[in-house]
Tab-separated table of N, CA and C in Angstrom:
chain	number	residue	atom	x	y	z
A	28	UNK	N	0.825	-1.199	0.000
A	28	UNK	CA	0.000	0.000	0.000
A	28	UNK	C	0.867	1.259	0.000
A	29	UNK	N	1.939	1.218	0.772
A	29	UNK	CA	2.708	2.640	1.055
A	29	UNK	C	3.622	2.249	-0.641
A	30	UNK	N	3.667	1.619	-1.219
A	30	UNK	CA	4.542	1.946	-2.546
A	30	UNK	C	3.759	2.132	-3.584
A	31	UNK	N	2.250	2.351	-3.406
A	31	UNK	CA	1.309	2.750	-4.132
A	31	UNK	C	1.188	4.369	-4.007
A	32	UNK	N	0.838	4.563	-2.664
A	32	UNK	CA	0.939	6.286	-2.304
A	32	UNK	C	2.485	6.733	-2.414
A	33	UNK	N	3.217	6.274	-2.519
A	33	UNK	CA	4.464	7.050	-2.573
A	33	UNK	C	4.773	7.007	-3.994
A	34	UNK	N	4.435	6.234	-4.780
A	34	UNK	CA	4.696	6.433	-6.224
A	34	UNK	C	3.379	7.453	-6.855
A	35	UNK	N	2.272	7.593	-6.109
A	35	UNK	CA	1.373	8.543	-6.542
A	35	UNK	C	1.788	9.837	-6.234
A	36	UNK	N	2.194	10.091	-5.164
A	36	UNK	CA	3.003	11.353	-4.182
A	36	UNK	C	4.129	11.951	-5.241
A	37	UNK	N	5.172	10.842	-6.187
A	37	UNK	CA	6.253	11.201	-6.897
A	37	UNK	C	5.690	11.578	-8.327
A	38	UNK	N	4.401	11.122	-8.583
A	38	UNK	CA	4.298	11.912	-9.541
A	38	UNK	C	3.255	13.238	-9.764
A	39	UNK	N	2.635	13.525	-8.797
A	39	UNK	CA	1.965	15.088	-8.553
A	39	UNK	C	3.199	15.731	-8.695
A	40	UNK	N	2.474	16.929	-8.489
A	40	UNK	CA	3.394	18.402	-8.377
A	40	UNK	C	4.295	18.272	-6.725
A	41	UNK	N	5.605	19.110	-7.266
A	41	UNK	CA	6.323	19.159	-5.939
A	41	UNK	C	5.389	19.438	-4.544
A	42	UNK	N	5.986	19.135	-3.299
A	42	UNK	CA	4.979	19.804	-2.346
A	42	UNK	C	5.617	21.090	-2.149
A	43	UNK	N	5.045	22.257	-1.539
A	43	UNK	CA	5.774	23.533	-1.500
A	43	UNK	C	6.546	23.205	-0.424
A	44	UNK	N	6.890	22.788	0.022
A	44	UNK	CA	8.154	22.469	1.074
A	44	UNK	C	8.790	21.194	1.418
A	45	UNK	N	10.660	22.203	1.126
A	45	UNK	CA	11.675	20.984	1.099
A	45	UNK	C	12.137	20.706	2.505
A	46	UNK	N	12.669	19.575	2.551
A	46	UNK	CA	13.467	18.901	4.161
A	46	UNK	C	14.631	19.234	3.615
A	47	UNK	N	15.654	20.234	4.983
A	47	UNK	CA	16.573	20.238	5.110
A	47	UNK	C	17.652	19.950	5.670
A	48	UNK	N	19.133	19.647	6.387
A	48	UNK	CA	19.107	18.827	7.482
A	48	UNK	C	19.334	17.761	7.904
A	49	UNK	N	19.605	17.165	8.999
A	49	UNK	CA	20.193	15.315	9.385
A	49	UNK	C	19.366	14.906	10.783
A	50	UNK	N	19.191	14.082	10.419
A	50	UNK	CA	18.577	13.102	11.977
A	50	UNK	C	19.368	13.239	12.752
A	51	UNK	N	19.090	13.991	14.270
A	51	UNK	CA	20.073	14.038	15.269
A	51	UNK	C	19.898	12.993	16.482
A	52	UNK	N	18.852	11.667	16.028
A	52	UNK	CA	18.713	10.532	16.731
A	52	UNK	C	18.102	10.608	18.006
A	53	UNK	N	17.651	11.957	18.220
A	53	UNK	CA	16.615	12.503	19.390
A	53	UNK	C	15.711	11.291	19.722
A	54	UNK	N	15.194	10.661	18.813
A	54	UNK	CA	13.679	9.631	19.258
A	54	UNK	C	12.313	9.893	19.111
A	55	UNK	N	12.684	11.624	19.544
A	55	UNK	CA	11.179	11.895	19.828
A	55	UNK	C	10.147	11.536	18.916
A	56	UNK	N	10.449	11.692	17.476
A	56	UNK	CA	9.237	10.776	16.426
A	56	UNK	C	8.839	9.639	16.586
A	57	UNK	N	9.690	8.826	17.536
A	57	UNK	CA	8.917	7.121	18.264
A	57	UNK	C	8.822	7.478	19.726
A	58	UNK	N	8.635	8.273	20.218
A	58	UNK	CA	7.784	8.439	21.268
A	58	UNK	C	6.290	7.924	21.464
A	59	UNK	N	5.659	8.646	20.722
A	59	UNK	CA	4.676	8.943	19.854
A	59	UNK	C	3.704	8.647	18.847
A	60	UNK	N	3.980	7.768	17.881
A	60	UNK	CA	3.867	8.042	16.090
A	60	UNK	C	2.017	8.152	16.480
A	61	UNK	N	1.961	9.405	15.678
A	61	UNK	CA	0.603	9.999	15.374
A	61	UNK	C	0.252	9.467	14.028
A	62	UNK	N	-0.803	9.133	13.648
A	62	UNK	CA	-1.334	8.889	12.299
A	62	UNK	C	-2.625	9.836	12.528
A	63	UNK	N	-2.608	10.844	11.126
A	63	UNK	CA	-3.896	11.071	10.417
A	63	UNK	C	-4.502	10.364	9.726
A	64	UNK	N	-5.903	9.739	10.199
A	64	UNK	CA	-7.020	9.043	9.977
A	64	UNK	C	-8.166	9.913	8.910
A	65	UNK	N	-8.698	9.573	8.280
A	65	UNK	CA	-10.152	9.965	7.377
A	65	UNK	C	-11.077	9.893	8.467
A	66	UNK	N	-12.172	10.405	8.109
A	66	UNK	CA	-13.350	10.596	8.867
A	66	UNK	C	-14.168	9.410	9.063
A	67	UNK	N	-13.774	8.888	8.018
A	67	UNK	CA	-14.674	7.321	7.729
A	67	UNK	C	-14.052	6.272	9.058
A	68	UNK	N	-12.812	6.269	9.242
A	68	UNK	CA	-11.968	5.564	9.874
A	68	UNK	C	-12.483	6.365	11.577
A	69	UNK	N	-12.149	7.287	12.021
A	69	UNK	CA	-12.848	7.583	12.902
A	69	UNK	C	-13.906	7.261	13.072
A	70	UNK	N	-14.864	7.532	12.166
A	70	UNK	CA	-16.689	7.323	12.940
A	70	UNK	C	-17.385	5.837	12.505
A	71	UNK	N	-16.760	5.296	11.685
A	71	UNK	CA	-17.280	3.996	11.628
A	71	UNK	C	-16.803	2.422	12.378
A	72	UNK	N	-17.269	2.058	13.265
A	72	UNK	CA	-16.393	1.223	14.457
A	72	UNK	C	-16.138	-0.041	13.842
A	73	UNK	N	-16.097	-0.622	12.342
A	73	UNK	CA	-15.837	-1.957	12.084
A	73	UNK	C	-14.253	-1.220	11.306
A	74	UNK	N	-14.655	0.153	10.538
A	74	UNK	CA	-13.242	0.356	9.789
A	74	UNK	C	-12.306	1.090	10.725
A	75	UNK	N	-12.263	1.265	12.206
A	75	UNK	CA	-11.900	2.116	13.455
A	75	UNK	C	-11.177	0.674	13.963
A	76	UNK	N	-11.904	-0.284	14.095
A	76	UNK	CA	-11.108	-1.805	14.901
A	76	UNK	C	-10.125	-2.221	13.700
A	77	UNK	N	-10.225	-2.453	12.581
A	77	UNK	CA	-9.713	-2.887	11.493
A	77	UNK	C	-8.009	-1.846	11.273
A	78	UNK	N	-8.651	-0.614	11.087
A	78	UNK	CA	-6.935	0.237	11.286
A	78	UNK	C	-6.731	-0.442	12.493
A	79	UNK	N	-7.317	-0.136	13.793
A	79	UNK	CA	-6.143	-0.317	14.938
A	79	UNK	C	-5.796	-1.870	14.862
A	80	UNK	N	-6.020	-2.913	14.354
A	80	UNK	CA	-6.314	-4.107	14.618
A	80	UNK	C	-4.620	-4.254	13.930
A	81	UNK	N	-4.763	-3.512	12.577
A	81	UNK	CA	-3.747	-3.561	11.385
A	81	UNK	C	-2.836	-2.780	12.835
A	82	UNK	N	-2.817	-1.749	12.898
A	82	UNK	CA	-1.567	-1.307	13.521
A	82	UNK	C	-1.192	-2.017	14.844
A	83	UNK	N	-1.822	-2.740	15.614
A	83	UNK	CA	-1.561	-3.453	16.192
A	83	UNK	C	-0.855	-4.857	15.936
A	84	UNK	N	-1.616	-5.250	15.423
A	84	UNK	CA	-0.623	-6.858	14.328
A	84	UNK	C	0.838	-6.320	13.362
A	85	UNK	N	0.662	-5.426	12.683
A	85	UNK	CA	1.973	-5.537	11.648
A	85	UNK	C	2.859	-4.196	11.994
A	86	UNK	N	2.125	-2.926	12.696
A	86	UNK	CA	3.316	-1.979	13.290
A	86	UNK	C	3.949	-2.059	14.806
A	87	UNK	N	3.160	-2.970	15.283
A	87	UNK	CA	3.123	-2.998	16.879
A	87	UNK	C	2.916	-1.882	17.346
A	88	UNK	N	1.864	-1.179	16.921
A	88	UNK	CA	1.785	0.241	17.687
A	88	UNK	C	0.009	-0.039	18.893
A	89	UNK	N	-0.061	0.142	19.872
A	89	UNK	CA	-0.624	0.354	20.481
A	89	UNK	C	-1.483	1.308	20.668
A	90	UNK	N	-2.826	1.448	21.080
A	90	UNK	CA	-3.643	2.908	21.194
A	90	UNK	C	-3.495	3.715	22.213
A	91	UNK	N	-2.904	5.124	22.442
A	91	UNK	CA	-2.947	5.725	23.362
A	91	UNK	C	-4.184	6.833	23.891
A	92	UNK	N	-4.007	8.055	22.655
A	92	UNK	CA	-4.713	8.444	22.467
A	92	UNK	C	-5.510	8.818	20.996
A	93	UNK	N	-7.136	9.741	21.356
A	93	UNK	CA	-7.733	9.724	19.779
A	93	UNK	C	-7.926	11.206	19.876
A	94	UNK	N	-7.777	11.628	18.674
A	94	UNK	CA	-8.275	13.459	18.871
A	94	UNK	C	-9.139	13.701	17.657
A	95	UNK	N	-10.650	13.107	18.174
A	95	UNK	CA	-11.450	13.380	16.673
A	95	UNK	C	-11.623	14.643	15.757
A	96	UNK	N	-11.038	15.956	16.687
A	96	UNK	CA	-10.714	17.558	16.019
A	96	UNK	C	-9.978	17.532	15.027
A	97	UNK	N	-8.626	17.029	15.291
A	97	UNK	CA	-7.727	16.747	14.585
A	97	UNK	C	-7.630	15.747	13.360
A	98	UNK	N	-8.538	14.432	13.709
A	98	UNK	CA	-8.355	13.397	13.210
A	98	UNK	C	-7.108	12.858	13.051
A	99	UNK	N	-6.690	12.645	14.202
A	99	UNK	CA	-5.083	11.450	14.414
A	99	UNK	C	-5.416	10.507	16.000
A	100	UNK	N	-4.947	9.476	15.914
A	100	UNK	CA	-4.521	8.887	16.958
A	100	UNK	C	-3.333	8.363	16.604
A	101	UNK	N	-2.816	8.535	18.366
A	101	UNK	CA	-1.757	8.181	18.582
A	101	UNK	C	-1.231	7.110	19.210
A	102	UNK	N	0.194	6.389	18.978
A	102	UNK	CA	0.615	5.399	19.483
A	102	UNK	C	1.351	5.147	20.691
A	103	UNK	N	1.877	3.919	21.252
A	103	UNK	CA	2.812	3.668	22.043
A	103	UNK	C	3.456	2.496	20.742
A	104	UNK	N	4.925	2.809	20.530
A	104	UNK	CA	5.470	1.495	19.853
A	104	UNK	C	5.759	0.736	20.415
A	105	UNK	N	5.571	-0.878	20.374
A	105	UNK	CA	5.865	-2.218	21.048
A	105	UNK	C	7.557	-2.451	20.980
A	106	UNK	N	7.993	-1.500	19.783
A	106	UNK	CA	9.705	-1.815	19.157
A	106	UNK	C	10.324	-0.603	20.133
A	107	UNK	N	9.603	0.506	20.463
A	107	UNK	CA	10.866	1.499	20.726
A	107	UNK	C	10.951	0.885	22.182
A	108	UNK	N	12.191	1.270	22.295
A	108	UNK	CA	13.101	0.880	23.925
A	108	UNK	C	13.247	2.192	24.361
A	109	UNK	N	12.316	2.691	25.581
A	109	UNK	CA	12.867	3.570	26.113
A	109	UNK	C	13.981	3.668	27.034
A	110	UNK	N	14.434	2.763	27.283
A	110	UNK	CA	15.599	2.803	28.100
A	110	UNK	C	16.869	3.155	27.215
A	111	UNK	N	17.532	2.691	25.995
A	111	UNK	CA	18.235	3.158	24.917
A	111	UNK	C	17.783	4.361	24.213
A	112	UNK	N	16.677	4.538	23.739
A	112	UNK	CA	15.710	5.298	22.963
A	112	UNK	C	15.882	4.952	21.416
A	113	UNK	N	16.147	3.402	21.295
A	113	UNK	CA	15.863	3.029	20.009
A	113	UNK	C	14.990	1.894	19.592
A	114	UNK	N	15.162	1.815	18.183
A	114	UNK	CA	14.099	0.684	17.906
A	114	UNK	C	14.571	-0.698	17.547
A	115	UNK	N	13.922	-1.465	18.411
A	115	UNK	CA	14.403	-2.887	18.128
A	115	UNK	C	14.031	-4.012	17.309
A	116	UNK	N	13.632	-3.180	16.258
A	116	UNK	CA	13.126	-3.772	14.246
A	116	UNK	C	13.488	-2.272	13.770
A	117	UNK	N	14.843	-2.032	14.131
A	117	UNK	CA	15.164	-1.080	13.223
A	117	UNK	C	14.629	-1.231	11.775
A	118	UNK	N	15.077	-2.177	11.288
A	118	UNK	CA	15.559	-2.933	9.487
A	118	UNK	C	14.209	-3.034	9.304
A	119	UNK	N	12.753	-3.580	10.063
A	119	UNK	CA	12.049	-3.740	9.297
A	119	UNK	C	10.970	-2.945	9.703
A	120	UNK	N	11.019	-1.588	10.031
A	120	UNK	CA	9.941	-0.678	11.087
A	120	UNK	C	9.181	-0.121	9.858
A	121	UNK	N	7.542	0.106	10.380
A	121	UNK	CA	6.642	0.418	9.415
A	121	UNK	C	7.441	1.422	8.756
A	122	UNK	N	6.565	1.633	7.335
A	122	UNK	CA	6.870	2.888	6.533
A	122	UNK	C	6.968	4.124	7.142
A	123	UNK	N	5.844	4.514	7.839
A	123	UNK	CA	5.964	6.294	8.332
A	123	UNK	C	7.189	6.431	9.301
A	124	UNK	N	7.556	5.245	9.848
A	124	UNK	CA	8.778	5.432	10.557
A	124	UNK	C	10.011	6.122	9.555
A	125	UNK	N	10.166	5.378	8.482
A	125	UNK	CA	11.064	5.676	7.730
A	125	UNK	C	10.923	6.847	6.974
A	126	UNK	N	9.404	7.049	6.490
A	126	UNK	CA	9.282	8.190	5.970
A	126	UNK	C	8.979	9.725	6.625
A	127	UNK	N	9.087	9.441	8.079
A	127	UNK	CA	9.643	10.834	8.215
A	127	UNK	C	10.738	11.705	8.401
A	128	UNK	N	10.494	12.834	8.371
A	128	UNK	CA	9.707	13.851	8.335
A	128	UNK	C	9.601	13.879	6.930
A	129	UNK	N	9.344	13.477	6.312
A	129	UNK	CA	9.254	13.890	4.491
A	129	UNK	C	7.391	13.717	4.338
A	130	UNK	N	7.454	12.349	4.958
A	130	UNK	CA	5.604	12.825	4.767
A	130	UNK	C	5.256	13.913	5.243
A	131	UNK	N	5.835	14.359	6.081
A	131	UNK	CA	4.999	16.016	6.153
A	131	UNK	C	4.943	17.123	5.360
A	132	UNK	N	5.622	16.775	4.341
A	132	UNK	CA	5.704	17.771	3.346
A	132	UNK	C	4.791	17.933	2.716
A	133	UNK	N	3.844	17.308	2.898
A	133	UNK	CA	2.286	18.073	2.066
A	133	UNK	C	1.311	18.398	2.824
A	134	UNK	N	1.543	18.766	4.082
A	134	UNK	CA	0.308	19.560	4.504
A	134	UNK	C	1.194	20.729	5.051
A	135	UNK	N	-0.356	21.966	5.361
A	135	UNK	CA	-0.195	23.018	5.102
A	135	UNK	C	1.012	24.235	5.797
A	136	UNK	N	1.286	23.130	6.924
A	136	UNK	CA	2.701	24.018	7.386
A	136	UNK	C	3.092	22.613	8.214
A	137	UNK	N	4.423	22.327	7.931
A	137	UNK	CA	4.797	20.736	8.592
A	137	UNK	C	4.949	21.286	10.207
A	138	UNK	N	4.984	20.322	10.846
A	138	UNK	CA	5.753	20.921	11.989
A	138	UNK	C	6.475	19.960	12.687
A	139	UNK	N	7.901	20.109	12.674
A	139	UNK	CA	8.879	19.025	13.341
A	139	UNK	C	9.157	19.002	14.736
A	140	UNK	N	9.262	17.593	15.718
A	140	UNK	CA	9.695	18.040	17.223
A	140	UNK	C	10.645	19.185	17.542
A	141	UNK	N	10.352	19.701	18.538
A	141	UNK	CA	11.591	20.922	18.658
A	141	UNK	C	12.565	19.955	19.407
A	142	UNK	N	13.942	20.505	18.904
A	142	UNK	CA	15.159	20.024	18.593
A	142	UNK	C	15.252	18.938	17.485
A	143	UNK	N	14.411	18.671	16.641
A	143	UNK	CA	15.023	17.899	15.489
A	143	UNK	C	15.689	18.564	14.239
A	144	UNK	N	16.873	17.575	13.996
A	144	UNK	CA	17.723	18.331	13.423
A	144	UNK	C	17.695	18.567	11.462
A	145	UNK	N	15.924	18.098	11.515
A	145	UNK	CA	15.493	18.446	10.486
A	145	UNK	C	15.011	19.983	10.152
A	146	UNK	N	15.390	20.400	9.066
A	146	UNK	CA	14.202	22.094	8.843
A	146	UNK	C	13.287	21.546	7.853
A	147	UNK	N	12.476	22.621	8.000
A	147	UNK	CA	11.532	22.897	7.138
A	147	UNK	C	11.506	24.050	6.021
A	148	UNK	N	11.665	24.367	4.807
A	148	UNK	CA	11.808	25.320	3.770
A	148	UNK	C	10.821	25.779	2.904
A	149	UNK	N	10.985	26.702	2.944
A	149	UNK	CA	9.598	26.969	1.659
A	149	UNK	C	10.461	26.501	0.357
A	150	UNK	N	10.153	25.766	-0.820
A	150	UNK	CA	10.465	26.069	-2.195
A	150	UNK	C	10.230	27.345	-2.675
A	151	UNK	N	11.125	27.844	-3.269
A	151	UNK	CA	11.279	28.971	-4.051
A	151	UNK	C	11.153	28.772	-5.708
């Protein structure tokens, strides 16, 4: 599924903002991992068990919290070690792990943990 949207993603128009910058191995993006959900996925409780069911079986992510304003819930990962602050399926950790911060480049202003040693740029 994610090499379906990412090959759809590569061929639209640029997003107006580039990643600049290096991973300074902070963690804080597996603290956390937030997913934005559709509305459908929120309010309907067979396609609401089915995502978490999926992120539970193949990301090991756990439910923490839901913010239906927003439309994201958020995780606890089964892989991150907080005692090191790394992940222990480095090699095979879901996609959004790997793809951030770059998936944020298409919505309307990204916003990265403070102190990550990623920027954010407008294209010119």
């Amino acid at each position: 599924m994610w090499a379906l949207e990412y090959g759809i993603r590569r061929r639209g128009p640029a997003p107006p903002w580039k990643l600049e910058g290096i991973c300074h191995s902070c963690a804080k993006c597996c603290e956390m991992p937030t997913i934005q959900v559709g509305p459908a996925t929120m309010r309907i409780s067979l396609l609401r068990r089915l995502f978490l069911l999926w992120q539970r079986r193949i990301n090991g992510f756990d439910l923490v919290e839901t913010d239906g304003d927003a439309g994201t819930m958020s995780f606890r990962c089964a892989h991150f070690d907080w005692s090191t602050r790394r992940c222990d399926s480095y090699a095979s950790r879901p996609w959004m792990c790997r793809d951030y911060p770059r998936g944020l480049m298409d919505q309307p202003w990204p916003e990265l943990f403070e102190g990550c040693g990623y920027r954010v740029q407008l294209r010119k």
